[in-house]
Coordinates of C-alpha atoms in Angstrom, one line a residue:
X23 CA 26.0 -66.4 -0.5
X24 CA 26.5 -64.8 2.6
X25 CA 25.2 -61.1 3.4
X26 CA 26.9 -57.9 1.9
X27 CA 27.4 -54.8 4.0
X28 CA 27.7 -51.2 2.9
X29 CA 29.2 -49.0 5.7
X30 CA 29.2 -45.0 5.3
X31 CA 31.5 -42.8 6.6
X32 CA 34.2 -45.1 6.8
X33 CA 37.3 -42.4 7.0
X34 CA 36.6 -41.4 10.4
X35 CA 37.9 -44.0 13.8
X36 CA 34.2 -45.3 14.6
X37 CA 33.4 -46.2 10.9
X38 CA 36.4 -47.9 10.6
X39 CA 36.5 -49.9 13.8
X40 CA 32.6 -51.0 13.2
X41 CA 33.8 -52.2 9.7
X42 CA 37.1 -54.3 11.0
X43 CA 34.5 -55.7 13.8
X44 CA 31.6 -56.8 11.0
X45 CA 34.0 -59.0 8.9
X46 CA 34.0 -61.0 11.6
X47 CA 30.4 -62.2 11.6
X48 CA 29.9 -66.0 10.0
X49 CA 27.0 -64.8 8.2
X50 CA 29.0 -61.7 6.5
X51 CA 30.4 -62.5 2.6
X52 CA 31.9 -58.6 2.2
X53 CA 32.1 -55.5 3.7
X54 CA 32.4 -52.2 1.6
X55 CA 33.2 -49.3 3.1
X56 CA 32.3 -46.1 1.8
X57 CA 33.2 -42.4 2.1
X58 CA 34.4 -39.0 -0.1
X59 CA 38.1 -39.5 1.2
X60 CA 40.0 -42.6 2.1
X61 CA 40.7 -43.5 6.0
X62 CA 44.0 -43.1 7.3
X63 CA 43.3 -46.3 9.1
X64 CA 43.1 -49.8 7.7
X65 CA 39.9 -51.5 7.4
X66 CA 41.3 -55.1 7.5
X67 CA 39.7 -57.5 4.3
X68 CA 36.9 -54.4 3.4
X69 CA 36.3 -53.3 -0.1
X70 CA 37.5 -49.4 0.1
X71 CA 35.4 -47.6 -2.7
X72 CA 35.9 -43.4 -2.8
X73 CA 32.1 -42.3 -3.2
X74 CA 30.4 -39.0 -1.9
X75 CA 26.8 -40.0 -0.6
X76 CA 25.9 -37.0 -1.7
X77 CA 26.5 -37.6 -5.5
X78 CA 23.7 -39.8 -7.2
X79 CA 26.3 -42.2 -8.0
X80 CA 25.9 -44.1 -4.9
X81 CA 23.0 -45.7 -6.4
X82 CA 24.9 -47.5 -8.9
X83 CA 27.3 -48.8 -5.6
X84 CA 24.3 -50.5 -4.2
X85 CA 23.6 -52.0 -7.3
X86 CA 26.6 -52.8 -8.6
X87 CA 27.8 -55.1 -5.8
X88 CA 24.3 -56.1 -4.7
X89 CA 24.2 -54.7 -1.3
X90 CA 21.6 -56.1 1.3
X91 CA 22.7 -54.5 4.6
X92 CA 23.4 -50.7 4.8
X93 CA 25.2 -49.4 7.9
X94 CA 24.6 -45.3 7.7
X95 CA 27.6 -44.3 10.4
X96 CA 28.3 -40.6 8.3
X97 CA 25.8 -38.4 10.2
X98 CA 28.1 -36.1 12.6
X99 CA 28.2 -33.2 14.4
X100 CA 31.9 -32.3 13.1
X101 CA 34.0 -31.8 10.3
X102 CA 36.4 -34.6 9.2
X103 CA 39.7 -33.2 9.8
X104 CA 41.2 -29.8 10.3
X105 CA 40.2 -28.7 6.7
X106 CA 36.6 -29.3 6.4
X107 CA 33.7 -27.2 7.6
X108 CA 30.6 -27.2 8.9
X109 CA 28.6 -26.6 5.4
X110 CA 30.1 -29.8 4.4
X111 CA 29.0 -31.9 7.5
X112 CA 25.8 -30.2 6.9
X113 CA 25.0 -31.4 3.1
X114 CA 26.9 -34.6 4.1
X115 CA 24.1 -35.0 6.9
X116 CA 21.2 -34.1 5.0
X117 CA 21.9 -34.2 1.3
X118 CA 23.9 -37.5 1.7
X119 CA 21.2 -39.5 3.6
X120 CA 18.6 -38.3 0.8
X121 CA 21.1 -39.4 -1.8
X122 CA 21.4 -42.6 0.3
X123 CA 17.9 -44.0 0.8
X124 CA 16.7 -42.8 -2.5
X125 CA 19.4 -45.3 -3.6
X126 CA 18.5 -47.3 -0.8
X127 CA 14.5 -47.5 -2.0
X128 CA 15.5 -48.7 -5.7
X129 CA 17.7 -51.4 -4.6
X130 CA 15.8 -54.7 -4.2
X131 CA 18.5 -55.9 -2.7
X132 CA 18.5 -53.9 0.5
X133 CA 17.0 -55.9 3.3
X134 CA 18.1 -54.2 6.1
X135 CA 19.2 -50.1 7.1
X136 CA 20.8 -49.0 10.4
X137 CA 21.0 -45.5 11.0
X138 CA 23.8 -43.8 13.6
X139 CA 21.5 -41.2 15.3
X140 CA 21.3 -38.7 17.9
X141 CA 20.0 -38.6 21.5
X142 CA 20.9 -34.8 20.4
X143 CA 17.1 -35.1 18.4
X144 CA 15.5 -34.6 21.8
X145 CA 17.3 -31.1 22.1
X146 CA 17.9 -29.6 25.7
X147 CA 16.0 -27.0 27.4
X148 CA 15.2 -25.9 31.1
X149 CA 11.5 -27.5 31.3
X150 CA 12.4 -30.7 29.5
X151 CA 11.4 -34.1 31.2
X152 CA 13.6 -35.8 33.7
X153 CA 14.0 -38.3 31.4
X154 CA 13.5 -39.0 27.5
X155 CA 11.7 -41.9 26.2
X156 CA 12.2 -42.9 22.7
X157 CA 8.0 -41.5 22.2
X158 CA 8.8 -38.1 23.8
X159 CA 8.8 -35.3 21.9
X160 CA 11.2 -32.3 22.5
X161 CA 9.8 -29.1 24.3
X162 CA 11.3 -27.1 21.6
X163 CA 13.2 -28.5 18.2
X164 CA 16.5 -27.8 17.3
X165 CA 16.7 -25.0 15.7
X166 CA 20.6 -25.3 14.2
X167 CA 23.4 -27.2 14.0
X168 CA 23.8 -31.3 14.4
X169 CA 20.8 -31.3 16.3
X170 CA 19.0 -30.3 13.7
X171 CA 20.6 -32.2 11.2
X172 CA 19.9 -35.6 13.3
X173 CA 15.9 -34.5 13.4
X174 CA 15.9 -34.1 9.7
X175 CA 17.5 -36.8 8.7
X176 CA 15.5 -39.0 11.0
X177 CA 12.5 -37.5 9.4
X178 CA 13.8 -38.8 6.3
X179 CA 14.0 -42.5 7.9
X180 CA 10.8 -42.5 8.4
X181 CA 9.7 -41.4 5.3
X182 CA 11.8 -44.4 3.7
X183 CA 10.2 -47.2 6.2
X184 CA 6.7 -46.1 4.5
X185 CA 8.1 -46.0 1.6
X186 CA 9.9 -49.6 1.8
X187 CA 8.4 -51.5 4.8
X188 CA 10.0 -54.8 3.2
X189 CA 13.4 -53.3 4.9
X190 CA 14.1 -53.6 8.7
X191 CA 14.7 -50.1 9.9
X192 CA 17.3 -49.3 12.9
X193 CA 17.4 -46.1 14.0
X194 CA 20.5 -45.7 17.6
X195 CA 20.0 -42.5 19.0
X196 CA 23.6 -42.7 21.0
X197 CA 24.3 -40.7 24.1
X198 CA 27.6 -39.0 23.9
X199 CA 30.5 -40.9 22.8
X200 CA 33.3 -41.2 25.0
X201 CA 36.9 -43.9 24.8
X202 CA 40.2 -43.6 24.2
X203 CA 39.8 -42.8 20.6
X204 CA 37.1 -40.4 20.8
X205 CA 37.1 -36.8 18.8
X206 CA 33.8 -35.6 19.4
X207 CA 33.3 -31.9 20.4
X208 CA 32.5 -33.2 24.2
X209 CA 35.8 -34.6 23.9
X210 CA 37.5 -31.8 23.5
X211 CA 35.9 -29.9 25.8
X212 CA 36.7 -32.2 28.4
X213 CA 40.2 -32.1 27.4
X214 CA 40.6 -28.3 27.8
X215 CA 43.2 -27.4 30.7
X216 CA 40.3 -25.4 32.4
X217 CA 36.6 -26.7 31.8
X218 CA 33.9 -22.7 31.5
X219 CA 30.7 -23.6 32.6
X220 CA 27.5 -21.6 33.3
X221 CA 26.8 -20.4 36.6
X222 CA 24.2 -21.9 38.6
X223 CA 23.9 -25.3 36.5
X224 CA 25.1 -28.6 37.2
X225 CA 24.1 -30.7 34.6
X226 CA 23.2 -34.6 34.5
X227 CA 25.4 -36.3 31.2
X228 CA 25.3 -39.6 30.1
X229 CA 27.7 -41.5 27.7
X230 CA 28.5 -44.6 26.2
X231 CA 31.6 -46.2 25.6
X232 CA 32.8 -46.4 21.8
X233 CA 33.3 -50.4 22.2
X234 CA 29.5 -50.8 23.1
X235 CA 28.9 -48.4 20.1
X236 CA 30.7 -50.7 18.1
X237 CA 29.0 -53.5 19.4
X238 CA 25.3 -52.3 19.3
X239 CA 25.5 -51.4 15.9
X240 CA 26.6 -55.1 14.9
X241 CA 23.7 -56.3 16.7
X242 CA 21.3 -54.0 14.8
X243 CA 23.3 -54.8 11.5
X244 CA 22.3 -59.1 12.2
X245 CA 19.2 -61.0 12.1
X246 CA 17.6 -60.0 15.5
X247 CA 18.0 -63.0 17.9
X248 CA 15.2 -65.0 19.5
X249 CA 13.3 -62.7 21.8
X250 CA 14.7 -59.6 20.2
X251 CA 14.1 -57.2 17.5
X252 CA 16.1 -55.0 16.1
X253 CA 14.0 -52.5 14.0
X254 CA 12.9 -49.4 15.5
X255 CA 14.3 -46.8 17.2
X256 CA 16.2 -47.3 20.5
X257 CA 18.4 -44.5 22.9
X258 CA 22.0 -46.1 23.5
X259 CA 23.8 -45.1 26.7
X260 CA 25.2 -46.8 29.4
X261 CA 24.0 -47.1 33.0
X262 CA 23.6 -44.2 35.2
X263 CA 24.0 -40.6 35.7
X264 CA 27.1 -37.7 36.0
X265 CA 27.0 -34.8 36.7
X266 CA 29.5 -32.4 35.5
X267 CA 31.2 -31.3 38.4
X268 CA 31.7 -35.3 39.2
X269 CA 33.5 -35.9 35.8
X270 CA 35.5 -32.4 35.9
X271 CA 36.9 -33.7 39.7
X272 CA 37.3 -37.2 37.9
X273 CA 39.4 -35.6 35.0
X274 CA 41.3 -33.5 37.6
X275 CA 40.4 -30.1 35.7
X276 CA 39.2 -26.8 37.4
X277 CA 36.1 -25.4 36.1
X278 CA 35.3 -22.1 35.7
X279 CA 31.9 -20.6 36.0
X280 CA 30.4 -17.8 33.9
X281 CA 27.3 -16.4 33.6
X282 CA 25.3 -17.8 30.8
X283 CA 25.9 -14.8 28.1
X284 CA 29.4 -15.2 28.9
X285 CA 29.4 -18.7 28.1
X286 CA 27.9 -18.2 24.8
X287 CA 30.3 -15.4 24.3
X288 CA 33.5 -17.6 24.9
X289 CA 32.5 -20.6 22.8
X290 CA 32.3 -18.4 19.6
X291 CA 35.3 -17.2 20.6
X292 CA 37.0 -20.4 21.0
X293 CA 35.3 -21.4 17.7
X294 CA 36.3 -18.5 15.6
X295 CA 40.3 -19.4 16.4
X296 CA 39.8 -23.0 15.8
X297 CA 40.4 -24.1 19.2
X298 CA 37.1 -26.0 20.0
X299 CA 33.7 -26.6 18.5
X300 CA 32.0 -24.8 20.9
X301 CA 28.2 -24.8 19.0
X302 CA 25.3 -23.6 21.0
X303 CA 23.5 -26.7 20.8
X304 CA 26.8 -28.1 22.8
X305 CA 26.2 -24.7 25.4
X306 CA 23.0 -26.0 26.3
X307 CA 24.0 -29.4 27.0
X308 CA 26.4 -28.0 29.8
X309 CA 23.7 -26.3 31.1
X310 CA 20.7 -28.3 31.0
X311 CA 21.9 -31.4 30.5
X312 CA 20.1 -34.5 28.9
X313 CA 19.1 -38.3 30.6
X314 CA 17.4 -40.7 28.3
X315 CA 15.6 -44.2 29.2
X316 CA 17.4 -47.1 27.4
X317 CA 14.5 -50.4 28.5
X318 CA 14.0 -50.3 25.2
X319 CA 17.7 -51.0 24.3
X320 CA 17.9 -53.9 26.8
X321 CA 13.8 -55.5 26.9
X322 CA 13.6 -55.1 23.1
X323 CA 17.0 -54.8 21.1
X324 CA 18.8 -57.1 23.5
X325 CA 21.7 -55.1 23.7
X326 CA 22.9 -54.4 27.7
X327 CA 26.4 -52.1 27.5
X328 CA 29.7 -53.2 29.1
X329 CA 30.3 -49.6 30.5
X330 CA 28.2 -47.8 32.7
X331 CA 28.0 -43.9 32.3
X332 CA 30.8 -43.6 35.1
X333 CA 33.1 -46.5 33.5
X334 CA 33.3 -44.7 30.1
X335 CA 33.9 -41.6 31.2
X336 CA 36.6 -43.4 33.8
X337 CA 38.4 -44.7 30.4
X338 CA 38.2 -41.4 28.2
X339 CA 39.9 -39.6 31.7
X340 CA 42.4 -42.4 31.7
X341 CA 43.7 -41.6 27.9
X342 CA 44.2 -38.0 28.6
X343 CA 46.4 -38.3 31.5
X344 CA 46.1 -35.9 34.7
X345 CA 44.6 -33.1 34.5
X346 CA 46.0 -29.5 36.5
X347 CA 44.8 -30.8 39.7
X348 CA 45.0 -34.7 40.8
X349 CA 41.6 -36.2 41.0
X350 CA 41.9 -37.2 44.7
X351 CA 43.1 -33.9 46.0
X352 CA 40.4 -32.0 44.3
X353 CA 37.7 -34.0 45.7
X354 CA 39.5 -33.8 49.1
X355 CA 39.3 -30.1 48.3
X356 CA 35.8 -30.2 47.8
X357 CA 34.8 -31.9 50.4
X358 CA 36.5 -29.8 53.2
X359 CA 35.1 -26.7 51.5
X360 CA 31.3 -28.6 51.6
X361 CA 31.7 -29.3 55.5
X362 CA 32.6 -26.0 56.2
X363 CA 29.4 -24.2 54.1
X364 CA 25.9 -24.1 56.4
X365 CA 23.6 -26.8 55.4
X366 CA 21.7 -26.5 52.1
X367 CA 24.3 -24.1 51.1
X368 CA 26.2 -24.6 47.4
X369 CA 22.9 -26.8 46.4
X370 CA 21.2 -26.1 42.9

């Protein structure tokens, strides 16, 4: 008998590539895909089964069919669709993963549980470390949204790995998600005509590409190969650094700066008429920024992305066409206005 996988949140683009990618795997029997609505997209030879994490009923899923291998991919920062809200993704977050791992601890049959985190966990503030290790805590927790979903539910992780230390844990704290397919907030902010940012910041991003997602998660879904080991926690993100004047010249889109209040002002605004999920936790982001240290990923997990930082950002710019201004005039813009300024002049 080979293994038997249980994916979560299923109905949304990553769920459902990650579950057309794990049939593939010799050592997989079935794949059942989970979630409270069913996908638009297929999901190839996968068992669909309508089930809300949140309901108690998942238990008898596990059971039912045996599951060994539980792939936790519904823990977002979004509502599904144009209809849902964020309460929802909230008790989907929180309430579903407690629904989940209790389930998950009376199982026997559960050998192994990955978990689709956050590097969102580490928050972002102005005296935060140059660059977040998997050990370092944040200088102040989240005090709302997904952030502070991702914390909680991470808390409950770890409460289940004491709980059942016969299952391998996997906890991927991804960077920001970027592809062709991607629908994340960041997403849509970088597809707005004319990017607001905060005056006086320039902040360092990172992002991974959704096809390395895809792929780390199988690895931490398999027996670990030799030399690797895939249980723990591990920040996902591809090589290298941009900042985010260098990926709005890349996308061709104007930015325009406001002072900080401002900027808060404008992204309720633009989340009160629906046009973007502008969340504060999303605000501070654009102005601090956030870099984390992914050794771990490579030295210990094995994994070592196909995209750098600058590559996956290169291919999300390249599926949403040109932006107001072409790329190569702006920089050529730029540049001519950065040889006329006296030295040091226009540096944070």
């Amino acid at each position: 008998m080979g293994k038997v996988v249980l994916v979560t949140g299923v109905a949304r683009q990553l769920g459902g590539r990650f579950v057309r990618r794990i049939q593939r795997e010799p050592e997989v029997d079935r794949v059942i895909g989970v979630d409270a609505v069913p996908p638009e997209h297929h999901l190839g030879g996968a068992e669909f089964l309508r089930a809300d994490i949140r309901h108690p009923a998942i238990a008898r899923v596990l059971a039912e069919h045996a599951v060994d291998t539980v792939v936790h991919m519904d823990v977002n920062g979004t509502p599904l669709g144009k209809s849902g809200s964020r309460a929802t993704v909230k008790e989907t977050n929180v309430i579903g993963t407690m629904q989940l791992l209790g389930a998950c601890q009376k199982t026997p049959s559960v050998r192994r549980l990955v978990v689709k985190s956050s590097t969102n966990v580490y928050g972002s503030a102005p005296r935060d470390p140059a660059i977040f290790t998997e050990s370092t805590p944040p200088k102040s927790l989240p005090s709302g949204g997904f952030a502070k979903d991702a914390v909680e539910v991470e808390g409950y992780v770890r409460g289940f790995a004491r709980r059942r230390p016969d299952v391998a844990v996997c906890v991927l704290r991804f960077a920001n998600i970027l592809g062709p397919c991607a629908d994340s907030p960041l997403a849509e902010y970088f597809s707005l005509p004319v990017l607001p940012t905060v005056l006086g910041f320039d902040p360092r991003l990172q992002f991974v590409h959704e096809d390395d997602a895809i792929e780390v998660l199988r690895i931490a879904a398999g027996e670990p190969r030799r030399g690797t080991l895939n249980s723990g926690t591990f920040n996902v993100a591809g090589d290298g650094v941009l900042l985010l004047s260098q990926a709005a010249r890349r996308l061709g889109r104007p930015t325009l700066p406001f002072f900080l209040p401002t900027v808060t002002w404008v992204g309720s605004a633009l989340r009160s008429v629906g046009v973007l999920d502008f969340s504060p936790e999303q605000i501070r982001l654009l102005t601090h920024g956030r870099v984390v240290q992914t050794a771990q990923m490579r030295e210990t997990l094995g994994f070592h992305p196909r995209y750098t930082t600058a590559e996956a950002f290169a291919d999300f710019a390249r599926s949403r066409g040109t932006g107001l201004l072409p790329p190569e005039t702006l920089a050529r813009t730029v540049d001519r206005i950065a040889a006329v300024l006296p030295a040091g002049r226009g540096q944070n």
